[in-house]
PDB file of C-alpha atoms and ligand atoms in Angstrom:
ATOM      1  CA  MET E   1      -0.139  -0.120  -0.036  1.00  0.00           C
ATOM      2  CA  ALA E   2       1.581   3.484   0.948  1.00  0.00           C
ATOM      3  CA  ILE E   3       1.275   5.678  -2.331  1.00  0.00           C
ATOM      4  CA  PHE E   4      -1.384   5.806  -4.840  1.00  0.00           C
ATOM      5  CA  LEU E   5      -1.164   8.326  -7.538  1.00  0.00           C
ATOM      6  CA  ASP E   6      -4.324  10.769  -7.591  1.00  0.00           C
ATOM      7  CA  THR E   7      -4.558  11.992 -10.999  1.00  0.00           C
ATOM      8  CA  ALA E   8      -6.784  10.696 -14.489  1.00  0.00           C
ATOM      9  CA  ASP E   9      -3.433  11.543 -16.338  1.00  0.00           C
ATOM     10  CA  LEU E  10      -2.510   8.789 -18.865  1.00  0.00           C
ATOM     11  CA  GLU E  11       1.291   9.840 -18.950  1.00  0.00           C
ATOM     12  CA  GLU E  12       1.179  10.085 -15.498  1.00  0.00           C
ATOM     13  CA  ILE E  13       0.306   7.612 -14.083  1.00  0.00           C
ATOM     14  CA  LYS E  14       2.166   5.041 -17.003  1.00  0.00           C
ATOM     15  CA  ARG E  15       5.750   7.335 -15.980  1.00  0.00           C
ATOM     16  CA  PHE E  16       4.945   6.634 -12.074  1.00  0.00           C
ATOM     17  CA  HIS E  17       3.794   3.446 -12.395  1.00  0.00           C
ATOM     18  CA  ARG E  18       6.863   2.157 -14.317  1.00  0.00           C
ATOM     19  CA  MET E  19       9.061   3.622 -11.589  1.00  0.00           C
ATOM     20  CA  GLY E  20       7.310   1.080  -9.037  1.00  0.00           C
ATOM     21  CA  ILE E  21       5.902   3.224  -6.737  1.00  0.00           C
ATOM     22  CA  ILE E  22       2.616   3.773  -6.930  1.00  0.00           C
ATOM     23  CA  ARG E  23       0.527   0.596  -5.701  1.00  0.00           C
ATOM     24  CA  GLY E  24      -3.006   2.227  -6.957  1.00  0.00           C
ATOM     25  CA  VAL E  25      -4.394   5.311  -8.198  1.00  0.00           C
ATOM     26  CA  THR E  26      -7.456   7.219  -7.502  1.00  0.00           C
ATOM     27  CA  THR E  27     -10.376   9.460  -9.489  1.00  0.00           C
ATOM     28  CA  ASN E  28     -12.811  11.991  -9.123  1.00  0.00           C
ATOM     29  CA  PRO E  29     -15.410  13.494 -11.083  1.00  0.00           C
ATOM     30  CA  THR E  30     -13.512  16.941 -10.776  1.00  0.00           C
ATOM     31  CA  ILE E  31      -9.974  15.411 -11.603  1.00  0.00           C
ATOM     32  CA  LEU E  32     -11.584  13.398 -14.935  1.00  0.00           C
ATOM     33  CA  LEU E  33     -13.077  16.983 -15.414  1.00  0.00           C
ATOM     34  CA  LYS E  34      -9.783  19.005 -15.329  1.00  0.00           C
ATOM     35  CA  GLU E  35      -8.295  15.630 -17.543  1.00  0.00           C
ATOM     36  CA  GLY E  36     -10.846  17.011 -20.245  1.00  0.00           C
ATOM     37  CA  VAL E  37     -12.490  13.486 -19.908  1.00  0.00           C
ATOM     38  CA  GLY E  38     -16.066  14.218 -21.116  1.00  0.00           C
ATOM     39  CA  GLY E  39     -18.600  12.090 -23.214  1.00  0.00           C
ATOM     40  CA  GLY E  40     -20.486  10.868 -20.699  1.00  0.00           C
ATOM     41  CA  MET E  41     -20.647   7.475 -19.555  1.00  0.00           C
ATOM     42  CA  ARG E  42     -19.369   6.240 -22.494  1.00  0.00           C
ATOM     43  CA  GLY E  43     -16.019   8.485 -21.777  1.00  0.00           C
ATOM     44  CA  LEU E  44     -16.157   7.713 -17.758  1.00  0.00           C
ATOM     45  CA  GLN E  45     -15.966   3.954 -18.951  1.00  0.00           C
ATOM     46  CA  SER E  46     -13.252   3.988 -21.560  1.00  0.00           C
ATOM     47  CA  ARG E  47     -10.839   6.639 -19.355  1.00  0.00           C
ATOM     48  CA  SER E  48     -11.675   4.432 -16.628  1.00  0.00           C
ATOM     49  CA  LYS E  49     -11.064   1.238 -18.352  1.00  0.00           C
ATOM     50  CA  GLU E  50      -7.835   2.231 -19.744  1.00  0.00           C
ATOM     51  CA  ILE E  51      -6.496   3.236 -16.135  1.00  0.00           C
ATOM     52  CA  ALA E  52      -7.760  -0.327 -15.018  1.00  0.00           C
ATOM     53  CA  GLY E  53      -5.884  -1.867 -17.740  1.00  0.00           C
ATOM     54  CA  LEU E  54      -2.802   0.557 -17.538  1.00  0.00           C
ATOM     55  CA  ILE E  55      -2.123  -0.547 -13.811  1.00  0.00           C
ATOM     56  CA  ALA E  56      -4.139  -4.148 -13.022  1.00  0.00           C
ATOM     57  CA  PRO E  57      -3.955  -5.314 -10.735  1.00  0.00           C
ATOM     58  CA  LEU E  58      -3.626  -1.887  -8.608  1.00  0.00           C
ATOM     59  CA  PRO E  59      -6.964  -0.817  -7.836  1.00  0.00           C
ATOM     60  CA  LEU E  60      -8.805   2.416  -9.474  1.00  0.00           C
ATOM     61  CA  SER E  61     -11.305   4.180  -8.096  1.00  0.00           C
ATOM     62  CA  VAL E  62     -14.311   6.085  -9.719  1.00  0.00           C
ATOM     63  CA  GLU E  63     -16.866   7.452  -7.734  1.00  0.00           C
ATOM     64  CA  VAL E  64     -20.404   7.308  -8.446  1.00  0.00           C
ATOM     65  CA  THR E  65     -21.736  10.832 -10.385  1.00  0.00           C
ATOM     66  CA  SER E  66     -25.194  10.741  -8.648  1.00  0.00           C
ATOM     67  CA  ASN E  67     -27.119  11.146  -5.373  1.00  0.00           C
ATOM     68  CA  ASP E  68     -29.940   9.229  -6.387  1.00  0.00           C
ATOM     69  CA  PRO E  69     -30.014   5.782  -4.153  1.00  0.00           C
ATOM     70  CA  ALA E  70     -31.121   3.362  -6.908  1.00  0.00           C
ATOM     71  CA  ARG E  71     -29.311   5.523  -9.146  1.00  0.00           C
ATOM     72  CA  ALA E  72     -25.794   5.266  -7.295  1.00  0.00           C
ATOM     73  CA  LEU E  73     -26.238   1.755  -6.707  1.00  0.00           C
ATOM     74  CA  ASP E  74     -26.824   0.037 -10.312  1.00  0.00           C
ATOM     75  CA  GLN E  75     -23.447   3.023 -11.186  1.00  0.00           C
ATOM     76  CA  GLY E  76     -21.563   1.277  -8.516  1.00  0.00           C
ATOM     77  CA  ARG E  77     -22.405  -2.279  -9.916  1.00  0.00           C
ATOM     78  CA  THR E  78     -21.515  -0.926 -13.251  1.00  0.00           C
ATOM     79  CA  PHE E  79     -18.219   0.436 -12.569  1.00  0.00           C
ATOM     80  CA  ALA E  80     -17.043  -2.427 -10.995  1.00  0.00           C
ATOM     81  CA  SER E  81     -17.776  -4.651 -13.748  1.00  0.00           C
ATOM     82  CA  TRP E  82     -15.802  -2.705 -16.256  1.00  0.00           C
ATOM     83  CA  ALA E  83     -12.721  -4.318 -14.818  1.00  0.00           C
ATOM     84  CA  ASP E  84     -11.962  -6.358 -11.689  1.00  0.00           C
ATOM     85  CA  ASN E  85      -9.050  -3.380  -9.659  1.00  0.00           C
ATOM     86  CA  ILE E  86     -12.538  -1.222  -9.699  1.00  0.00           C
ATOM     87  CA  VAL E  87     -12.914   0.214  -6.614  1.00  0.00           C
ATOM     88  CA  VAL E  88     -16.518   2.261  -6.074  1.00  0.00           C
ATOM     89  CA  LYS E  89     -16.242   5.415  -4.600  1.00  0.00           C
ATOM     90  CA  VAL E  90     -19.256   6.780  -2.777  1.00  0.00           C
ATOM     91  CA  THR E  91     -19.171  10.042  -0.956  1.00  0.00           C
ATOM     92  CA  VAL E  92     -20.272   9.929   3.251  1.00  0.00           C
ATOM     93  CA  HIS E  93     -23.817  11.413   2.610  1.00  0.00           C
ATOM     94  CA  GLY E  94     -25.107  13.593  -0.266  1.00  0.00           C
ATOM     95  CA  PRO E  95     -24.770  17.394  -0.459  1.00  0.00           C
ATOM     96  CA  GLU E  96     -27.484  18.445   2.012  1.00  0.00           C
ATOM     97  CA  GLY E  97     -26.240  15.386   4.648  1.00  0.00           C
ATOM     98  CA  GLU E  98     -28.663  12.750   3.237  1.00  0.00           C
ATOM     99  CA  LEU E  99     -28.204   9.544   5.253  1.00  0.00           C
ATOM    100  CA  GLU E 100     -28.937   6.421   2.244  1.00  0.00           C
ATOM    101  CA  ASN E 101     -25.126   6.545   1.098  1.00  0.00           C
ATOM    102  CA  MET E 102     -24.556   4.382   4.464  1.00  0.00           C
ATOM    103  CA  GLN E 103     -26.782   1.778   3.096  1.00  0.00           C
ATOM    104  CA  ILE E 104     -25.522   1.793  -0.325  1.00  0.00           C
ATOM    105  CA  ILE E 105     -21.934   1.571   0.191  1.00  0.00           C
ATOM    106  CA  HIS E 106     -22.831  -1.572   2.853  1.00  0.00           C
ATOM    107  CA  ASP E 107     -24.956  -3.267   0.394  1.00  0.00           C
ATOM    108  CA  LEU E 108     -22.309  -3.215  -2.024  1.00  0.00           C
ATOM    109  CA  GLU E 109     -20.131  -4.318  -0.060  1.00  0.00           C
ATOM    110  CA  THR E 110     -22.122  -7.176   1.374  1.00  0.00           C
ATOM    111  CA  ALA E 111     -24.760  -8.268  -1.132  1.00  0.00           C
ATOM    112  CA  HIS E 112     -23.150  -7.117  -4.209  1.00  0.00           C
ATOM    113  CA  ASP E 113     -19.130  -8.079  -3.723  1.00  0.00           C
ATOM    114  CA  VAL E 114     -18.143  -4.284  -4.423  1.00  0.00           C
ATOM    115  CA  ARG E 115     -15.292  -3.154  -2.929  1.00  0.00           C
ATOM    116  CA  VAL E 116     -16.170   0.332  -1.808  1.00  0.00           C
ATOM    117  CA  ASN E 117     -14.070   3.754  -1.360  1.00  0.00           C
ATOM    118  CA  VAL E 118     -16.057   6.207   1.162  1.00  0.00           C
ATOM    119  CA  THR E 119     -15.132   9.480   0.268  1.00  0.00           C
ATOM    120  CA  ALA E 120     -15.378  13.022   0.986  1.00  0.00           C
ATOM    121  CA  MET E 121     -14.769  12.453   5.012  1.00  0.00           C
ATOM    122  CA  MET E 122     -13.438  15.370   7.440  1.00  0.00           C
ATOM    123  CA  SER E 123     -13.178  13.762  10.631  1.00  0.00           C
ATOM    124  CA  ALA E 124     -12.233  10.485  12.539  1.00  0.00           C
ATOM    125  CA  GLN E 125     -16.002  10.202  13.277  1.00  0.00           C
ATOM    126  CA  GLN E 126     -17.082  10.424   9.792  1.00  0.00           C
ATOM    127  CA  CYS E 127     -14.468   7.399   8.727  1.00  0.00           C
ATOM    128  CA  PHE E 128     -14.944   5.490  11.603  1.00  0.00           C
ATOM    129  CA  LEU E 129     -18.886   4.939  11.101  1.00  0.00           C
ATOM    130  CA  ALA E 130     -17.779   4.304   7.334  1.00  0.00           C
ATOM    131  CA  ALA E 131     -15.519   1.144   8.118  1.00  0.00           C
ATOM    132  CA  MET E 132     -18.107   0.091  10.584  1.00  0.00           C
ATOM    133  CA  ALA E 133     -20.657  -0.290   7.655  1.00  0.00           C
ATOM    134  CA  GLY E 134     -18.076  -2.125   5.938  1.00  0.00           C
ATOM    135  CA  ALA E 135     -16.127   0.011   3.406  1.00  0.00           C
ATOM    136  CA  THR E 136     -12.633  -1.209   2.333  1.00  0.00           C
ATOM    137  CA  TYR E 137     -11.696   1.960   1.991  1.00  0.00           C
ATOM    138  CA  VAL E 138     -11.784   5.340   4.014  1.00  0.00           C
ATOM    139  CA  SER E 139     -10.635   8.487   2.564  1.00  0.00           C
ATOM    140  CA  ILE E 140     -10.049  11.572   4.876  1.00  0.00           C
ATOM    141  CA  PHE E 141      -9.217  14.716   3.434  1.00  0.00           C
ATOM    142  CA  GLY E 142      -6.134  15.791   4.948  1.00  0.00           C
ATOM    143  CA  GLY E 143      -6.038  19.328   2.962  1.00  0.00           C
ATOM    144  CA  ARG E 144      -9.413  20.351   3.561  1.00  0.00           C
ATOM    145  CA  VAL E 145      -9.181  19.339   7.156  1.00  0.00           C
ATOM    146  CA  ASN E 146      -6.113  21.689   7.406  1.00  0.00           C
ATOM    147  CA  ASN E 147      -7.811  23.940   5.616  1.00  0.00           C
ATOM    148  CA  MET E 148     -10.906  24.524   8.313  1.00  0.00           C
ATOM    149  CA  GLY E 149      -7.961  25.373  10.941  1.00  0.00           C
ATOM    150  CA  TYR E 150      -7.506  21.358  12.402  1.00  0.00           C
ATOM    151  CA  ASN E 151      -5.041  19.251  12.494  1.00  0.00           C
ATOM    152  CA  ALA E 152      -5.406  16.302   9.993  1.00  0.00           C
ATOM    153  CA  CYS E 153      -2.373  14.295  11.678  1.00  0.00           C
ATOM    154  CA  SER E 154      -4.339  13.960  14.491  1.00  0.00           C
ATOM    155  CA  GLU E 155      -7.820  13.338  12.754  1.00  0.00           C
ATOM    156  CA  ILE E 156      -5.687  10.214  10.614  1.00  0.00           C
ATOM    157  CA  ALA E 157      -4.056   8.869  14.183  1.00  0.00           C
ATOM    158  CA  ARG E 158      -7.503   8.508  16.114  1.00  0.00           C
ATOM    159  CA  LEU E 159      -8.782   6.878  13.164  1.00  0.00           C
ATOM    160  CA  ARG E 160      -6.224   4.873  12.809  1.00  0.00           C
ATOM    161  CA  LYS E 161      -5.961   3.793  16.596  1.00  0.00           C
ATOM    162  CA  LEU E 162     -10.030   2.848  16.424  1.00  0.00           C
ATOM    163  CA  LEU E 163      -9.870   0.715  13.481  1.00  0.00           C
ATOM    164  CA  ASP E 164      -7.205  -1.595  15.032  1.00  0.00           C
ATOM    165  CA  GLN E 165      -8.866  -1.037  18.276  1.00  0.00           C
ATOM    166  CA  PHE E 166     -12.572  -2.416  16.957  1.00  0.00           C
ATOM    167  CA  ASN E 167     -10.009  -5.067  14.338  1.00  0.00           C
ATOM    168  CA  LEU E 168     -11.793  -3.455  11.219  1.00  0.00           C
ATOM    169  CA  LYS E 169     -10.801  -4.104   7.965  1.00  0.00           C
ATOM    170  CA  SER E 170     -11.352  -0.636   6.359  1.00  0.00           C
ATOM    171  CA  GLN E 171      -7.687   0.980   5.062  1.00  0.00           C
ATOM    172  CA  ILE E 172      -7.230   4.546   5.529  1.00  0.00           C
ATOM    173  CA  ILE E 173      -6.484   7.056   2.417  1.00  0.00           C
ATOM    174  CA  VAL E 174      -5.347  10.347   3.049  1.00  0.00           C
ATOM    175  CA  GLY E 175      -6.042  12.929  -0.041  1.00  0.00           C
ATOM    176  CA  SER E 176      -5.837  16.361  -0.833  1.00  0.00           C
ATOM    177  CA  THR E 177      -2.723  16.427  -0.760  1.00  0.00           C
ATOM    178  CA  ARG E 178      -1.093  20.485  -0.445  1.00  0.00           C
ATOM    179  CA  GLU E 179       2.447  20.253   0.300  1.00  0.00           C
ATOM    180  CA  VAL E 180       5.171  17.467  -0.165  1.00  0.00           C
ATOM    181  CA  LEU E 181       5.330  16.732   3.525  1.00  0.00           C
ATOM    182  CA  ASN E 182       2.012  16.117   4.133  1.00  0.00           C
ATOM    183  CA  VAL E 183       2.287  12.351   2.557  1.00  0.00           C
ATOM    184  CA  ILE E 184       5.218  11.297   4.691  1.00  0.00           C
ATOM    185  CA  GLU E 185       4.063  13.131   8.186  1.00  0.00           C
ATOM    186  CA  TRP E 186      -0.337  11.733   7.111  1.00  0.00           C
ATOM    187  CA  LEU E 187       2.068   7.601   6.842  1.00  0.00           C
ATOM    188  CA  GLU E 188       3.357   8.419   9.755  1.00  0.00           C
ATOM    189  CA  SER E 189       0.066   9.398  11.819  1.00  0.00           C
ATOM    190  CA  GLY E 190      -1.130   6.335  10.377  1.00  0.00           C
ATOM    191  CA  ALA E 191      -2.735   6.269   7.283  1.00  0.00           C
ATOM    192  CA  HIS E 192      -2.288   3.115   4.893  1.00  0.00           C
ATOM    193  CA  ILE E 193      -2.756   5.432   2.102  1.00  0.00           C
ATOM    194  CA  VAL E 194      -1.809   8.849   0.612  1.00  0.00           C
ATOM    195  CA  THR E 195      -3.171   9.617  -2.701  1.00  0.00           C
ATOM    196  CA  VAL E 196      -0.803  12.195  -4.120  1.00  0.00           C
ATOM    197  CA  LEU E 197      -0.728  14.644  -7.057  1.00  0.00           C
ATOM    198  CA  PRO E 198       2.092  13.582  -9.632  1.00  0.00           C
ATOM    199  CA  ASN E 199       3.968  16.930  -9.283  1.00  0.00           C
ATOM    200  CA  LEU E 200       4.299  16.701  -5.449  1.00  0.00           C
ATOM    201  CA  LEU E 201       6.083  12.654  -5.710  1.00  0.00           C
ATOM    202  CA  GLU E 202       8.256  14.458  -8.248  1.00  0.00           C
ATOM    203  CA  GLY E 203       8.742  16.981  -5.165  1.00  0.00           C
ATOM    204  CA  MET E 204       9.641  14.410  -2.675  1.00  0.00           C
ATOM    205  CA  LEU E 205      12.212  12.186  -4.928  1.00  0.00           C
ATOM    206  CA  VAL E 206      13.983  15.409  -6.384  1.00  0.00           C
ATOM    207  CA  HIS E 207      16.398  17.506  -3.900  1.00  0.00           C
ATOM    208  CA  PRO E 208      18.472  20.106  -4.771  1.00  0.00           C
ATOM    209  CA  TYR E 209      21.564  18.586  -2.632  1.00  0.00           C
ATOM    210  CA  SER E 210      20.786  15.552  -4.494  1.00  0.00           C
ATOM    211  CA  LYS E 211      21.152  16.942  -7.889  1.00  0.00           C
ATOM    212  CA  GLU E 212      24.360  18.650  -6.739  1.00  0.00           C
ATOM    213  CA  THR E 213      26.278  15.538  -5.748  1.00  0.00           C
ATOM    214  CA  VAL E 214      25.306  13.525  -8.490  1.00  0.00           C
ATOM    215  CA  GLN E 215      26.408  15.926 -10.680  1.00  0.00           C
ATOM    216  CA  MET E 216      29.983  16.128  -8.848  1.00  0.00           C
ATOM    217  CA  PHE E 217      30.471  12.199  -8.949  1.00  0.00           C
ATOM    218  CA  LEU E 218      29.562  12.563 -13.039  1.00  0.00           C
ATOM    219  CA  ARG E 219      32.029  15.351 -13.076  1.00  0.00           C
ATOM    220  CA  ASP E 220      34.862  13.349 -11.442  1.00  0.00           C
ATOM    221  CA  GLY E 221      33.964  10.048 -13.461  1.00  0.00           C
ATOM    222  CA  ALA E 222      34.410  11.239 -16.215  1.00  0.00           C
ATOM    223  CA  LYS E 223      37.672  13.041 -15.085  1.00  0.00           C
ATOM    224  CA  ALA E 224      38.392   9.479 -13.720  1.00  0.00           C
ATOM    225  CA  GLU E 225      37.382   8.247 -17.374  1.00  0.00           C
ATOM    226  CA  ALA E 226      39.631  10.052 -19.086  1.00  0.00           C
ATOM    227  CA  LEU E 227      42.589   9.575 -16.580  1.00  0.00           C
ATOM    228  CA  LEU E 228      42.617   5.173 -16.797  1.00  0.00           C
ATOM    229  CA  LYS E 229      42.465   6.086 -20.157  1.00  0.00           C
ATOM    230  CA  ASP E 230      45.148   8.396 -20.545  1.00  0.00           C
ATOM    231  CA  THR E 231      47.465   5.527 -18.049  1.00  0.00           C
ATOM    232  CA  ALA E 232      46.424   2.902 -21.112  1.00  0.00           C
ATOM    233  CA  ASP E 233      47.069   5.172 -24.158  1.00  0.00           C
TER     234      ASP E 233
HETATM  235  C1  E4P Z   1      -9.004  12.001  -2.931  1.00  0.00           C
HETATM  236  O1  E4P Z   1      -9.449  10.604  -3.188  1.00  0.00           O
HETATM  237  C2  E4P Z   1      -9.621  12.627  -3.546  1.00  0.00           C
HETATM  238  O2  E4P Z   1      -9.800  12.407  -5.068  1.00  0.00           O
HETATM  239  C3  E4P Z   1      -8.906  14.102  -3.428  1.00  0.00           C
HETATM  240  O3  E4P Z   1      -7.382  13.965  -3.238  1.00  0.00           O
HETATM  241  C4  E4P Z   1      -9.144  15.630  -2.891  1.00  0.00           C
HETATM  242  O4  E4P Z   1      -8.539  16.655  -2.916  1.00  0.00           O
HETATM  243  P1  E4P Z   1      -9.194  17.743  -3.212  1.00  0.00           P
HETATM  244  O5  E4P Z   1      -9.539  18.057  -1.844  1.00  0.00           O
HETATM  245  O6  E4P Z   1      -7.760  18.426  -3.840  1.00  0.00           O
HETATM  246  O7  E4P Z   1     -10.020  18.184  -4.434  1.00  0.00           O
END
């Protein structure tokens, strides 16, 4: 587990998947829209299948687009049928706090054999109830929590303690990454997974002092090679 990529950009997914450093991909309607994925359900199906094929057997999260309970349940079952590694994302509740989503999550997991990622959560208590409903993944939006003035690290730590204490199977995904430092601080706090924007992953890897060191090695390596050549001549 550990790092998922939070994008629908095929080139970024291929790039980081090839490196072996990601263990899954998450998307949401906003990410897909930004990526220019149009064409209604056909467009969504085609991009989802493409990503799922690229990363299989790693999981890809695809979010339902309706808040009508029957439609959301139906979409959940349909999305999951597109590929074995598709996990269905359902928001914790409706736009006005409607609670039907919990039953949809429970039904998808228990009656329809669909893996669910419960999303748009801001607190340990929301995630705990989603875990009780049977969610495979519970997604807390760390960046948004921090933006409200609370420290996401303490919510993550409390949640992890609860999941372990009650032996709940849900894995914590922390999303809404804003800064490079979020990734390690959230994993250290108890997240099973942090879903990261591609540019932040690059930011984790590239360090100015590493660059300088590599440049020194290459410079001296070239000098040593030239010396060896002179000795051989
Ligand atoms: C996570 O699964 C979400 O897709 C995402 O991280 C939300 O991030 P945002 O707060 O930047 O919208």
